[in-house]
Short mmCIF file of N, CA and C in Angstrom, two decimals:
data_model
loop_
_atom_site.label_atom_id
_atom_site.label_comp_id
_atom_site.label_asym_id
_atom_site.label_seq_id
_atom_site.Cartn_x
_atom_site.Cartn_y
_atom_site.Cartn_z
N MET A 1 -62.10 -21.76 -11.27
CA MET A 1 -62.06 -23.15 -11.63
C MET A 1 -63.11 -23.87 -10.78
N ARG A 2 -63.84 -24.79 -11.37
CA ARG A 2 -64.84 -25.59 -10.68
C ARG A 2 -64.44 -27.06 -10.71
N ILE A 3 -64.64 -27.71 -9.59
CA ILE A 3 -64.33 -29.13 -9.47
C ILE A 3 -65.59 -29.83 -8.98
N LEU A 4 -65.94 -30.95 -9.57
CA LEU A 4 -67.04 -31.77 -9.06
C LEU A 4 -66.45 -32.90 -8.24
N TYR A 5 -66.98 -33.07 -7.04
CA TYR A 5 -66.51 -34.10 -6.11
C TYR A 5 -67.70 -34.97 -5.74
N VAL A 6 -67.60 -36.26 -5.96
CA VAL A 6 -68.68 -37.19 -5.64
C VAL A 6 -68.31 -37.92 -4.36
N TYR A 7 -69.19 -37.83 -3.36
CA TYR A 7 -69.01 -38.52 -2.09
C TYR A 7 -70.09 -39.58 -1.97
N ASP A 8 -69.74 -40.77 -1.61
CA ASP A 8 -70.67 -41.88 -1.41
C ASP A 8 -71.40 -42.20 -2.70
N PHE A 9 -70.77 -43.00 -3.53
CA PHE A 9 -71.35 -43.32 -4.83
C PHE A 9 -72.72 -43.99 -4.73
N GLY A 10 -73.03 -44.62 -3.60
CA GLY A 10 -74.35 -45.22 -3.42
C GLY A 10 -75.45 -44.18 -3.27
N ASP A 11 -75.17 -43.13 -2.49
CA ASP A 11 -76.15 -42.06 -2.28
C ASP A 11 -75.98 -40.93 -3.29
N ASP A 12 -74.84 -40.89 -3.95
CA ASP A 12 -74.58 -39.94 -5.04
C ASP A 12 -74.63 -38.48 -4.60
N TRP A 13 -73.84 -38.16 -3.58
CA TRP A 13 -73.69 -36.76 -3.18
C TRP A 13 -72.67 -36.11 -4.11
N VAL A 14 -73.10 -35.16 -4.90
CA VAL A 14 -72.22 -34.45 -5.83
C VAL A 14 -72.02 -33.04 -5.29
N HIS A 15 -70.77 -32.68 -5.07
CA HIS A 15 -70.43 -31.36 -4.54
C HIS A 15 -69.70 -30.58 -5.62
N GLU A 16 -70.07 -29.34 -5.77
CA GLU A 16 -69.36 -28.45 -6.68
C GLU A 16 -68.44 -27.57 -5.84
N VAL A 17 -67.15 -27.66 -6.10
CA VAL A 17 -66.16 -26.88 -5.38
C VAL A 17 -65.69 -25.77 -6.30
N LEU A 18 -65.85 -24.54 -5.86
CA LEU A 18 -65.43 -23.39 -6.64
C LEU A 18 -64.13 -22.86 -6.07
N ILE A 19 -63.09 -22.87 -6.88
CA ILE A 19 -61.80 -22.31 -6.47
C ILE A 19 -61.76 -20.89 -7.00
N GLU A 20 -61.86 -19.94 -6.09
CA GLU A 20 -61.89 -18.53 -6.48
C GLU A 20 -60.51 -17.91 -6.54
N GLU A 21 -59.60 -18.45 -5.73
CA GLU A 21 -58.28 -17.84 -5.64
C GLU A 21 -57.29 -18.85 -5.09
N ILE A 22 -56.09 -18.81 -5.59
CA ILE A 22 -55.00 -19.62 -5.04
C ILE A 22 -53.98 -18.64 -4.49
N SER A 23 -53.78 -18.70 -3.18
CA SER A 23 -52.91 -17.74 -2.50
C SER A 23 -51.57 -18.38 -2.17
N GLU A 24 -50.61 -17.52 -1.90
CA GLU A 24 -49.31 -17.99 -1.43
C GLU A 24 -49.49 -18.55 -0.02
N PRO A 25 -48.79 -19.62 0.33
CA PRO A 25 -48.92 -20.18 1.67
C PRO A 25 -48.44 -19.20 2.74
N VAL A 26 -49.14 -19.22 3.87
CA VAL A 26 -48.77 -18.38 5.01
C VAL A 26 -48.02 -19.26 6.01
N PRO A 27 -46.85 -18.82 6.47
CA PRO A 27 -46.10 -19.63 7.43
C PRO A 27 -46.94 -19.95 8.67
N LYS A 28 -46.84 -21.18 9.15
CA LYS A 28 -47.52 -21.68 10.35
C LYS A 28 -49.04 -21.75 10.22
N GLN A 29 -49.57 -21.59 9.02
CA GLN A 29 -51.02 -21.73 8.79
C GLN A 29 -51.32 -23.21 8.54
N THR A 30 -52.45 -23.69 9.05
CA THR A 30 -52.87 -25.07 8.83
C THR A 30 -53.67 -25.15 7.54
N TYR A 31 -53.34 -26.12 6.70
CA TYR A 31 -54.02 -26.30 5.41
C TYR A 31 -54.54 -27.72 5.31
N PRO A 32 -55.58 -28.01 4.53
CA PRO A 32 -56.36 -27.07 3.73
C PRO A 32 -57.27 -26.23 4.61
N ARG A 33 -57.78 -25.16 4.04
CA ARG A 33 -58.59 -24.20 4.77
C ARG A 33 -59.86 -23.94 4.00
N LEU A 34 -61.01 -24.12 4.64
CA LEU A 34 -62.30 -23.84 4.03
C LEU A 34 -62.74 -22.46 4.49
N VAL A 35 -63.09 -21.62 3.54
CA VAL A 35 -63.45 -20.24 3.90
C VAL A 35 -64.93 -19.95 3.73
N GLY A 36 -65.71 -20.92 3.28
CA GLY A 36 -67.14 -20.67 3.12
C GLY A 36 -67.89 -21.93 2.78
N GLY A 37 -69.20 -21.85 2.90
CA GLY A 37 -70.05 -22.98 2.57
C GLY A 37 -71.49 -22.66 2.93
N GLU A 38 -72.39 -23.58 2.61
CA GLU A 38 -73.80 -23.40 2.89
C GLU A 38 -74.33 -24.60 3.65
N ARG A 39 -75.20 -24.35 4.62
CA ARG A 39 -75.88 -25.38 5.42
C ARG A 39 -74.91 -26.26 6.20
N ASN A 40 -75.47 -27.02 7.11
CA ASN A 40 -74.72 -28.05 7.82
C ASN A 40 -74.71 -29.31 6.97
N CYS A 41 -73.83 -30.21 7.30
CA CYS A 41 -73.79 -31.45 6.53
C CYS A 41 -74.97 -32.34 6.93
N PRO A 42 -75.49 -33.09 5.99
CA PRO A 42 -76.58 -34.02 6.30
C PRO A 42 -76.03 -35.23 7.06
N PRO A 43 -76.91 -35.95 7.76
CA PRO A 43 -76.45 -37.15 8.46
C PRO A 43 -76.06 -38.25 7.48
N GLU A 44 -75.12 -39.09 7.89
CA GLU A 44 -74.71 -40.23 7.06
C GLU A 44 -75.89 -41.17 6.83
N GLY A 45 -75.96 -41.73 5.65
CA GLY A 45 -76.95 -42.76 5.35
C GLY A 45 -78.39 -42.28 5.33
N CYS A 46 -78.61 -41.01 5.00
CA CYS A 46 -79.99 -40.49 5.01
C CYS A 46 -80.67 -40.68 3.66
N GLY A 47 -80.00 -41.31 2.69
CA GLY A 47 -80.66 -41.60 1.42
C GLY A 47 -80.31 -40.65 0.29
N GLY A 48 -79.16 -40.00 0.40
CA GLY A 48 -78.74 -39.09 -0.66
C GLY A 48 -79.55 -37.81 -0.66
N PRO A 49 -79.39 -37.00 -1.70
CA PRO A 49 -80.11 -35.72 -1.76
C PRO A 49 -81.63 -35.85 -1.62
N PRO A 50 -82.29 -36.82 -2.28
CA PRO A 50 -83.75 -36.91 -2.09
C PRO A 50 -84.13 -37.26 -0.65
N GLY A 51 -83.37 -38.16 -0.03
CA GLY A 51 -83.65 -38.53 1.36
C GLY A 51 -83.43 -37.37 2.31
N TYR A 52 -82.41 -36.57 2.04
CA TYR A 52 -82.13 -35.40 2.89
C TYR A 52 -83.22 -34.36 2.75
N GLU A 53 -83.68 -34.12 1.52
CA GLU A 53 -84.79 -33.17 1.31
C GLU A 53 -86.03 -33.65 2.05
N ASN A 54 -86.30 -34.94 2.02
CA ASN A 54 -87.44 -35.50 2.75
C ASN A 54 -87.27 -35.30 4.26
N LEU A 55 -86.07 -35.53 4.76
CA LEU A 55 -85.79 -35.33 6.18
C LEU A 55 -86.02 -33.87 6.57
N LEU A 56 -85.58 -32.93 5.74
CA LEU A 56 -85.80 -31.51 6.03
C LEU A 56 -87.29 -31.17 6.07
N ARG A 57 -88.08 -31.75 5.16
CA ARG A 57 -89.53 -31.53 5.17
C ARG A 57 -90.15 -32.07 6.46
N ILE A 58 -89.72 -33.25 6.87
CA ILE A 58 -90.24 -33.85 8.10
C ILE A 58 -89.89 -32.98 9.31
N LEU A 59 -88.65 -32.54 9.39
CA LEU A 59 -88.22 -31.72 10.52
C LEU A 59 -88.91 -30.36 10.56
N ALA A 60 -89.30 -29.85 9.40
CA ALA A 60 -89.97 -28.55 9.34
C ALA A 60 -91.44 -28.65 9.74
N ASN A 61 -91.98 -29.87 9.82
CA ASN A 61 -93.39 -30.06 10.14
C ASN A 61 -93.50 -30.70 11.52
N PRO A 62 -93.76 -29.91 12.57
CA PRO A 62 -93.80 -30.46 13.93
C PRO A 62 -94.89 -31.51 14.14
N SER A 63 -95.92 -31.53 13.31
CA SER A 63 -96.99 -32.51 13.48
C SER A 63 -96.68 -33.85 12.81
N ASP A 64 -95.57 -33.93 12.08
CA ASP A 64 -95.18 -35.18 11.43
C ASP A 64 -94.66 -36.15 12.49
N PRO A 65 -95.17 -37.37 12.50
CA PRO A 65 -94.72 -38.33 13.54
C PRO A 65 -93.31 -38.73 13.24
#
């Protein structure tokens, strides 16, 4: 099952959440539990996906002021 989650409607961060399995609860386990993901989260207010991509380009170029 796939769920689309929109965070910050101004910057329009759209996340696709893939539910691969629903397990029986384990006693004394803390929930919810994230078992995977990609990259670190971008900083707040960086301009949405295009702004974050621009920030990554700037950080990858040491000569960029």
